[in-house]
Tab-separated table of C-alpha atoms in Angstrom:
chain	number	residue	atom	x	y	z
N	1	UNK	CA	152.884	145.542	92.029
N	2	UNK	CA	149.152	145.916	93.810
N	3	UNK	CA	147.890	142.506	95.299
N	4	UNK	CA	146.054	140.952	93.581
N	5	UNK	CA	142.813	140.228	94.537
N	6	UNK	CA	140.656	137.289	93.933
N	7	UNK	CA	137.283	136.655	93.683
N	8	UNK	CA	135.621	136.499	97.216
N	9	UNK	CA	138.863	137.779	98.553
N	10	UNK	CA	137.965	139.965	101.991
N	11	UNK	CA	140.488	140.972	104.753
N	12	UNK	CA	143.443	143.624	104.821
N	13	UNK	CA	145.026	142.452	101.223
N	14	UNK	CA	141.897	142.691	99.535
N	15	UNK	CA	140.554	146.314	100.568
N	16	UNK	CA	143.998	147.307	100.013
N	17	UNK	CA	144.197	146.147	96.391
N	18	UNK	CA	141.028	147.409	95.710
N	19	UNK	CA	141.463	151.044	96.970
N	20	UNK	CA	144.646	151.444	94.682
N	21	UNK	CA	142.177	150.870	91.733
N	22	UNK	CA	140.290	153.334	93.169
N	23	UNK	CA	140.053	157.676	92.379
N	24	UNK	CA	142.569	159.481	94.319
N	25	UNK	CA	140.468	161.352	97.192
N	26	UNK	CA	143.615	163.647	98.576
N	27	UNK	CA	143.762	165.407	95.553
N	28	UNK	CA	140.175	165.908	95.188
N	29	UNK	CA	137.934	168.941	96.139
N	30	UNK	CA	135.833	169.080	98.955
N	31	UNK	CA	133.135	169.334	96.557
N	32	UNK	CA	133.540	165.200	95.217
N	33	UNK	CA	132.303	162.360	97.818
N	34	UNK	CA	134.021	158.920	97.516
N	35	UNK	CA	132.285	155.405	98.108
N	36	UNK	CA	133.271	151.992	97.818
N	37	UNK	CA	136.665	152.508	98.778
N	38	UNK	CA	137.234	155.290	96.779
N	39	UNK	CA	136.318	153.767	93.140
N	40	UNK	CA	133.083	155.795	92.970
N	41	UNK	CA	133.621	159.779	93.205
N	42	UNK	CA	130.209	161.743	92.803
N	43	UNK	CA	130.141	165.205	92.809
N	44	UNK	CA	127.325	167.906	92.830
N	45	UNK	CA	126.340	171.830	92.416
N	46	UNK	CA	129.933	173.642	92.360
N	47	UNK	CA	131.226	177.277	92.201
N	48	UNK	CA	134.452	176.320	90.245
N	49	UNK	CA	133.467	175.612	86.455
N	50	UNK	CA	134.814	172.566	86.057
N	51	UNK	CA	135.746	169.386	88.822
N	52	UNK	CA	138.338	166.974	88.049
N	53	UNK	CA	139.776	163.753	89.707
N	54	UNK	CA	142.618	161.162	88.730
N	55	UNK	CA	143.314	157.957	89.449
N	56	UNK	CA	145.871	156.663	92.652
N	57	UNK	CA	147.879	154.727	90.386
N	58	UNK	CA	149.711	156.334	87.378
N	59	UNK	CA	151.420	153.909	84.707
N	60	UNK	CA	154.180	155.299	82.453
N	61	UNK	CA	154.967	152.346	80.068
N	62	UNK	CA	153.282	148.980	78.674
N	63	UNK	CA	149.810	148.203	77.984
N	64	UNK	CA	147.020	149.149	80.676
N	65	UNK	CA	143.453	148.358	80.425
N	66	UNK	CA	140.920	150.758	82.511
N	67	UNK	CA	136.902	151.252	83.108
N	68	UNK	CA	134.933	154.182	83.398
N	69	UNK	CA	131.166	154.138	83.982
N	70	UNK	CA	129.548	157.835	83.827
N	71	UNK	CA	126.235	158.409	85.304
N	72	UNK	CA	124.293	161.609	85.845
N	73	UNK	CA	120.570	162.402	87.556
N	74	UNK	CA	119.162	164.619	84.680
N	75	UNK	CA	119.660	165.296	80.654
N	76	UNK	CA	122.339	167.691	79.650
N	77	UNK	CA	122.917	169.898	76.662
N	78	UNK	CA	125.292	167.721	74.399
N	79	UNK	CA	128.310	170.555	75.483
N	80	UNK	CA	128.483	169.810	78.756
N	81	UNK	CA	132.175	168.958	79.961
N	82	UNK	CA	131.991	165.620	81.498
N	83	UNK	CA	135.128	164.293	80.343
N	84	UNK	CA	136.523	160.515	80.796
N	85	UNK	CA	139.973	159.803	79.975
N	86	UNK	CA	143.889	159.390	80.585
N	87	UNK	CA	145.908	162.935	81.581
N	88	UNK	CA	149.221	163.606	83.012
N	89	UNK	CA	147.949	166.281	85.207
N	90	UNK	CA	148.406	165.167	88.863
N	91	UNK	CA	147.207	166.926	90.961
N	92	UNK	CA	144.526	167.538	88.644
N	93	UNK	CA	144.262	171.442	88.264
N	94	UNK	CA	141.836	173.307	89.526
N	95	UNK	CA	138.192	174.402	87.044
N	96	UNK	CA	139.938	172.300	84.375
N	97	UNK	CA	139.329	168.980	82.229
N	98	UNK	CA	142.063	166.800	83.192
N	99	UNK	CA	142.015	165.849	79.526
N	100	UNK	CA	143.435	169.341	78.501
N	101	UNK	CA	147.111	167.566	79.454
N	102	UNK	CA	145.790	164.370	78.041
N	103	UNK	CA	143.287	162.503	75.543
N	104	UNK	CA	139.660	161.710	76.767
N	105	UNK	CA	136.087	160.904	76.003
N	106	UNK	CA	133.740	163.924	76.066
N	107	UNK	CA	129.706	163.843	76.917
N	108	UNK	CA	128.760	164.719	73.888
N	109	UNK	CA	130.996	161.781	72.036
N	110	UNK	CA	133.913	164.433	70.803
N	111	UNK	CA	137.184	162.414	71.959
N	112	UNK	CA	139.877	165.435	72.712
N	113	UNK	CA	143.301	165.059	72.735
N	114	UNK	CA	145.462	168.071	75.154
N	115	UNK	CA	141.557	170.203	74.831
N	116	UNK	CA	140.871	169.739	70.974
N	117	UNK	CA	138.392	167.675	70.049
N	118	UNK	CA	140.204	165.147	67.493
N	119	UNK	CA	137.445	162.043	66.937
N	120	UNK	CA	134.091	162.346	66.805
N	121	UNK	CA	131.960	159.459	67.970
N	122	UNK	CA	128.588	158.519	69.601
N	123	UNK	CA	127.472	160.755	72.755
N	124	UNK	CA	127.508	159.340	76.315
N	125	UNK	CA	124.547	158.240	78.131
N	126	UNK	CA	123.896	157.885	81.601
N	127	UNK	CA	125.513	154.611	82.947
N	128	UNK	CA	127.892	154.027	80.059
N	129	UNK	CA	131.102	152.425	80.379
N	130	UNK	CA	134.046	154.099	78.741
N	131	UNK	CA	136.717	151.434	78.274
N	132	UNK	CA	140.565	152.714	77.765
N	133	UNK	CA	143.355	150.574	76.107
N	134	UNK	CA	146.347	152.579	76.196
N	135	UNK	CA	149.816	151.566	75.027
N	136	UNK	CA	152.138	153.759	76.973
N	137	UNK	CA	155.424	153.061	74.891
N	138	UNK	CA	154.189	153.588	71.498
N	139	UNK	CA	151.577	156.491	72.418
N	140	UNK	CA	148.462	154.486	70.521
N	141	UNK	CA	144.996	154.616	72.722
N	142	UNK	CA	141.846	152.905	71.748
N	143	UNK	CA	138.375	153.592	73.535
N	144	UNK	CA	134.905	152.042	73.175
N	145	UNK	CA	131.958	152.601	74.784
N	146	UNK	CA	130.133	149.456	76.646
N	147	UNK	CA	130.446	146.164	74.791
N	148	UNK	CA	130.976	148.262	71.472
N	149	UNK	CA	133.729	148.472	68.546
N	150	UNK	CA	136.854	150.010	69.159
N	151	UNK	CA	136.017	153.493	68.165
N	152	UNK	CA	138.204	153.536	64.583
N	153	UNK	CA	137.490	150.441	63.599
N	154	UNK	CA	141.076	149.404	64.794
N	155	UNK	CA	142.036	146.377	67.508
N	156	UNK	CA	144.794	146.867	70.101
N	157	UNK	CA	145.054	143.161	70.307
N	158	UNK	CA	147.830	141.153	68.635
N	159	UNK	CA	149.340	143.063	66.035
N	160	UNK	CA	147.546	146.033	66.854
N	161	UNK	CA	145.576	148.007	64.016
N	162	UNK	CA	143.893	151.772	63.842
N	163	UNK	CA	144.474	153.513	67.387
N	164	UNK	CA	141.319	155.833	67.948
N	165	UNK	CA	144.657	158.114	69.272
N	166	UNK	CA	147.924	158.265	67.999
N	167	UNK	CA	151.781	160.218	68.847
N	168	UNK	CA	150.448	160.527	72.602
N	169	UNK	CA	153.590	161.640	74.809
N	170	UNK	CA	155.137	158.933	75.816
N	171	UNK	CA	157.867	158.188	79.504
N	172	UNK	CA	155.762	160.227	81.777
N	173	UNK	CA	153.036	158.656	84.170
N	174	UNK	CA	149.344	158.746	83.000
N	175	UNK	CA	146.623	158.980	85.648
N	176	UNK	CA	143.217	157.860	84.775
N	177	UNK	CA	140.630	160.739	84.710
N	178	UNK	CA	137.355	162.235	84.717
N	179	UNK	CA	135.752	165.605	84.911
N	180	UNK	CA	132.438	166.751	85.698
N	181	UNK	CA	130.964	170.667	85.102
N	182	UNK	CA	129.304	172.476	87.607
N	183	UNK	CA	126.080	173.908	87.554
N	184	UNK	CA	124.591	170.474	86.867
N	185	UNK	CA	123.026	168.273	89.274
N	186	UNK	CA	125.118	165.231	90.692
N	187	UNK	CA	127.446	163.192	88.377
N	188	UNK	CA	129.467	160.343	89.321
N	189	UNK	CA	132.002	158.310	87.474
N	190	UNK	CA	132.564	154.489	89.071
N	191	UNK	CA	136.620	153.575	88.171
N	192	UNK	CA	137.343	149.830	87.432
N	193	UNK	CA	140.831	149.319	87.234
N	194	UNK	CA	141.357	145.526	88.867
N	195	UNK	CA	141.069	142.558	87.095
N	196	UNK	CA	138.258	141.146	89.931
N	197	UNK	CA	136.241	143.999	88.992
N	198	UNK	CA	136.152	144.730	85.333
N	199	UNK	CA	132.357	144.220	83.124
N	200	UNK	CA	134.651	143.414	79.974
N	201	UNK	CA	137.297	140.992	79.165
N	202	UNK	CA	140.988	143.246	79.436
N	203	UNK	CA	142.481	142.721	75.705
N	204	UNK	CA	144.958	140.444	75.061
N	205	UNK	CA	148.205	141.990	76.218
N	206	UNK	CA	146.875	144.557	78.506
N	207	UNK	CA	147.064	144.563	82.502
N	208	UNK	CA	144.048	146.258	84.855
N	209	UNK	CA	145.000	149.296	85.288
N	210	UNK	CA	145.855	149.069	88.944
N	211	UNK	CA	147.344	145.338	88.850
């Protein structure tokens, strides 16, 4: 289990437990930058089509709660494959979506589930916050963008209702995700995955990702 750290908690403990909520910068390519120990990954102009990164911590069962926010210096054409999600690719491969071997939240508001688009939904803007419920024994996954509905009109609380994802494989770690595609100018995708550091309340019966 990652320490948990309070509010106002500084020293050792407390940088450690928030860098495990961070992106995993070993597996990255030289191309991403990492800031605030390692939660924000930005990445600009590349020669590879497509730049993924994942998560440090991988979960494989129970409920986890995470927080993306996406943000991007210009407009792009609603195709563009900035992708936000959970995959099972680690290390992520190389000019690939790390959703292709997982389920995430595309730019243009297509949710894809192993690279085919499955849900449609609203498109992203810059600064938006994709939030990812995911119940890792039964396979369901529910995302929402900001403050919004549960995309389906479902709740993973309580008795949960309506997944936005359904029959996702299940006893294998998940990493948390996020893609950006090159030939655009800088994107950069901020990971919240500890309770001290989450913009929404964590449903009830989900852990932070990274607690």
């Amino acid at each position: 289990m990652i320490p948990t750290l309070q509010a106002g908690q500084t020293g050792r403990a407390g940088a450690r437990a928030v860098a495990a909520a961070g992106w995993n910068a070993g597996l990255a390519d030289a191309l991403w930058s990492f800031s605030t120990l390692g939660r924000v990954a930005a990445a600009g102009l590349g020669l590879m089509s497509q730049y993924s990164i994942v998560s440090t911590r991988s979960n494989s069962a129970g409920k986890w709660y995470a927080e993306v926010r996406f943000e991007f210096a210009v407009g792009y054409g609603s195709s563009v494959r900035h992708d936000v999600g959970l995959t099972r690719d680690n290390p992520p491969a190389g000019a690939s979506s790390p959703i292709t071997a997982g389920h995430g939240y595309r730019r243009n508001g297509n949710i894809y589930v192993n690279a085919s688009s499955t849900v449609s939904a609203a498109g992203l803007s810059s600064g938006d916050i994709v939030r990812i419920a995911a119940d890792l024994t039964t396979g369901d996954a529910w995302y929402a963008v900001n403050g919004g509905a549960w995309i389906g009109g479902g709740d993973p609380e309580g008795s949960p209702s309506a997944p936005t994802l359904s029959g996702l494989t299940t006893g294998v770690p998940w990493f948390v995700g996020a893609c950006k595609e090159t030939g655009v100018e800088t994107t950069t995708f901020t990971l919240y995955g500890h309770a001290a550091l989450l913009n929404y309340a964590v449903p009830a019966g989900f852990t932070p990702w990274a607690d």
